[in-house]
């Protein structure tokens, strides 16, 4: 093995045209051992991480510049220019200060949100299976180096450019790189040096995926030196598409802008006609425009999403796309696999059915197997791509790991068995054939080991191995084995059939004239938390459907064990599923009502998803294999397994479960619902506060009275009462009853009709309170105009702060609810109260805002009148509770 590390490893210019052995030799690696850890570390230091530079981190200065691109800042800038033009230097300077403060808040909050999102994406690091120092290990893909030996299986994503060394029925999807729409066959044989990229059958390229087969390959290029890296350098980075939520919020903002401009022009013109100073009305009009648009909305939305996603990550749900957050909250159907999701994925071979009878392996522990039992265990060990170490560490499919572990308990180790029967060929598992085979040769004798679905192996078997040797497999014997298979499956076992053939040549078709050896029963107990999670789904109006490749009796047994369906529930077999086109209403209703599907093909998964989608349901689909990728993309939200899922499935999914647990899906749906409800809360809060400012100033301007709130005071309130309480609402944990109501309609807008009614109602309450405080100050307390405006200003400020408690869910308790139990809300109120008091007691700030400290009587008016909107909120909630509890035809 080479120990070079001071210079880059020399690489063949056209590795596809050189023999595989020559490429391996040129890269300085031993094909049997792989690189040493020391050599790999040295090469990593020389060549750098195996990363592309397409995904750029947002620089701090770019985030800062973005703060000046909003309409809000433009309106404020116009206000400052107008103030300076009319000689109002103090007011102009104050507006500039507001711009600086608004920009600073936006910059630091967005910077933190962006960095949170980047940290989330870093959690989804892909790993690659390599051979180092003679052992198999999973290493982060960005630590691959030229010369690394990579072990490949169907479903793997190719994470570097590779030269194939060994291959068995290896195929790759290269559509992302070459545009070739069908999988391409791969083999170790060299091709012409001038072959185009799409015809280099001896190479695998970064960014593609393995669709079938298995193989061994050596890394020839990493990072930006790969073919994908070269293309990346030539293509400008595409702009990130806005999520549906962002689009809806943008549409809401555009509507508000047009409404605001109309109100602003009308109020300004009316004030001028009534004889108010031109400068004051221009500033008032601009302040109205700023007040009506919730400038804190984008920042708060970004932070709420980022924090929600981090909460999901802490609960083992890694969300890949922001749009998936909305989808989660509206999910109505979960189509889930069985193994590892509803069950523990802790496969153990516990029962074997042989011609002589059934054997419970727990009772045979410690005895040396013989006869057909030993042959069955040997086949499970030989026909296997997993690996198990002496310390119990393992890699590969859990089912194959269980077979290796059973073999070890019986004293049958794969490394020793392969020395006795060297493997010369492999037929990788084919989902269509439902079998896998390995071909072994010793002293010219051929032994073919086969495992697969019982019905497939039984169909391919012509004999049965008994105590006296093979005997013919007639129809009666086949029927007896089918009955034994069904009995074991109904007991909840995952069943594999094993068979073999001796003789012939290594190139013969593997699945002919097989001798059936027996049935292997693997136990996989249900997860302890599944029953509770399924109950939570029922309470939340979410339907759960098991879609498995197992036998119907196995699906029925597990469905009953976890409480998904009764013991007599119908199981729809894939062979009995009608085609989507031309499906009659009765079949459609039967498919929609079914909870258990067995022996389902990838195409039928797509049909099932489409069937539920046509019924208006939002569908989540779980998956782990490469064949699940189309269904994961077709579903409204695809959910891949993080532990046992293939990389293709994980990249196709919108969410990855780090623990593979069904309960994590339910937790993520709860978080998704909470995030959407938080967004709805702070949007409703922001708009009701802004509408109140427009109504207060607009009414005063129209009737020709004293303005209750001056332009700079509006800007001050907008900065204080908009951002901090809204942000606190966005960070809440959600109401306790979120999972006790049906999913929301995916087409439902951020604000519904009742939300807009509430905003208008609260606007009237704010207006009455502020105008009332002003009138009491002028007429009852006989205060000067400045003193009275101070009372109306403080009334509006504190009423908006108390208004945050009106954002609780209808039907929740007044004193104990998701708002009062939100610590961020109390922190925001304390901060905003301190800032508001500073506005009247700090001389410089009070002079700019044109306020002065109130008397004790004045504070009494402020506290009494600021409670009016809060009291109005109680009335609104009481009325809303009566509406919700009243049964109506459309109450759903």
PDB file of N, CA and C in Angstrom, residues 70 135 142 146 162 225 229 236 289 471 511 558 582 590 649 680 710 723 739 774 787:
ATOM      1  N   UNK A  70     -36.533  46.571   0.777  1.00  0.00           N
ATOM      2  CA  UNK A  70     -37.967  46.431   0.996  1.00  0.00           C
ATOM      3  C   UNK A  70     -38.707  47.740   0.745  1.00  0.00           C
ATOM      4  N   UNK A 135     -11.494  -3.562   6.439  1.00  0.00           N
ATOM      5  CA  UNK A 135     -12.804  -3.586   7.084  1.00  0.00           C
ATOM      6  C   UNK A 135     -13.767  -2.665   6.340  1.00  0.00           C
ATOM      7  N   UNK A 142     -18.138  13.509   2.365  1.00  0.00           N
ATOM      8  CA  UNK A 142     -17.170  14.571   2.089  1.00  0.00           C
ATOM      9  C   UNK A 142     -15.753  14.197   2.524  1.00  0.00           C
ATOM     10  N   UNK A 146      -9.427  10.151  -3.442  1.00  0.00           N
ATOM     11  CA  UNK A 146      -9.018   9.290  -4.555  1.00  0.00           C
ATOM     12  C   UNK A 146      -8.307   8.049  -4.028  1.00  0.00           C
ATOM     13  N   UNK A 162     -16.257   7.305  -9.845  1.00  0.00           N
ATOM     14  CA  UNK A 162     -15.759   5.978  -9.502  1.00  0.00           C
ATOM     15  C   UNK A 162     -15.434   5.157 -10.753  1.00  0.00           C
ATOM     16  N   UNK A 225     -13.372  18.310  -8.803  1.00  0.00           N
ATOM     17  CA  UNK A 225     -12.665  17.600  -9.868  1.00  0.00           C
ATOM     18  C   UNK A 225     -13.555  16.571 -10.554  1.00  0.00           C
ATOM     19  N   UNK A 229     -18.705  18.436 -10.730  1.00  0.00           N
ATOM     20  CA  UNK A 229     -18.023  19.651 -10.298  1.00  0.00           C
ATOM     21  C   UNK A 229     -17.677  20.549 -11.456  1.00  0.00           C
ATOM     22  N   UNK A 236     -24.481  29.012 -13.576  1.00  0.00           N
ATOM     23  CA  UNK A 236     -24.759  29.998 -12.524  1.00  0.00           C
ATOM     24  C   UNK A 236     -25.739  29.400 -11.525  1.00  0.00           C
ATOM     25  N   UNK A 289     -49.041  54.608   5.675  1.00  0.00           N
ATOM     26  CA  UNK A 289     -48.582  53.564   4.754  1.00  0.00           C
ATOM     27  C   UNK A 289     -47.674  52.578   5.464  1.00  0.00           C
ATOM     28  N   UNK A 471     -36.381 -34.793  -2.852  1.00  0.00           N
ATOM     29  CA  UNK A 471     -37.535 -35.519  -3.376  1.00  0.00           C
ATOM     30  C   UNK A 471     -38.325 -34.574  -4.263  1.00  0.00           C
ATOM     31  N   UNK A 511     -32.084 -19.316 -11.339  1.00  0.00           N
ATOM     32  CA  UNK A 511     -33.379 -19.619 -10.742  1.00  0.00           C
ATOM     33  C   UNK A 511     -34.102 -20.737 -11.507  1.00  0.00           C
ATOM     34  N   UNK A 558     -49.436  -8.013  11.924  1.00  0.00           N
ATOM     35  CA  UNK A 558     -48.812  -6.807  12.478  1.00  0.00           C
ATOM     36  C   UNK A 558     -49.838  -5.703  12.665  1.00  0.00           C
ATOM     37  N   UNK A 582     -60.268   3.817 -15.158  1.00  0.00           N
ATOM     38  CA  UNK A 582     -61.435   2.964 -15.299  1.00  0.00           C
ATOM     39  C   UNK A 582     -61.910   2.333 -14.010  1.00  0.00           C
ATOM     40  N   UNK A 590     -63.587   1.181  -1.838  1.00  0.00           N
ATOM     41  CA  UNK A 590     -62.921   0.079  -1.136  1.00  0.00           C
ATOM     42  C   UNK A 590     -61.446   0.377  -0.931  1.00  0.00           C
ATOM     43  N   UNK A 649     -33.659   7.348  -1.655  1.00  0.00           N
ATOM     44  CA  UNK A 649     -34.923   7.623  -0.981  1.00  0.00           C
ATOM     45  C   UNK A 649     -34.829   8.896  -0.147  1.00  0.00           C
ATOM     46  N   UNK A 680     -50.020  31.952  11.623  1.00  0.00           N
ATOM     47  CA  UNK A 680     -51.358  32.566  11.550  1.00  0.00           C
ATOM     48  C   UNK A 680     -51.570  33.537  12.713  1.00  0.00           C
ATOM     49  N   UNK A 710     -49.102  60.839  16.637  1.00  0.00           N
ATOM     50  CA  UNK A 710     -48.339  61.577  15.639  1.00  0.00           C
ATOM     51  C   UNK A 710     -47.518  60.614  14.769  1.00  0.00           C
ATOM     52  N   UNK A 723     -42.720  43.951  16.240  1.00  0.00           N
ATOM     53  CA  UNK A 723     -41.686  42.931  16.098  1.00  0.00           C
ATOM     54  C   UNK A 723     -41.637  41.976  17.287  1.00  0.00           C
ATOM     55  N   UNK A 739     -53.566  18.377  18.125  1.00  0.00           N
ATOM     56  CA  UNK A 739     -53.712  17.020  17.598  1.00  0.00           C
ATOM     57  C   UNK A 739     -55.046  16.396  17.991  1.00  0.00           C
ATOM     58  N   UNK A 774     -58.040  60.102  24.405  1.00  0.00           N
ATOM     59  CA  UNK A 774     -57.754  61.478  23.980  1.00  0.00           C
ATOM     60  C   UNK A 774     -58.846  62.428  24.453  1.00  0.00           C
ATOM     61  N   UNK A 787     -50.248  66.857  26.202  1.00  0.00           N
ATOM     62  CA  UNK A 787     -50.470  65.929  27.305  1.00  0.00           C
ATOM     63  C   UNK A 787     -51.543  64.898  26.951  1.00  0.00           C
TER      64      UNK A 787
END
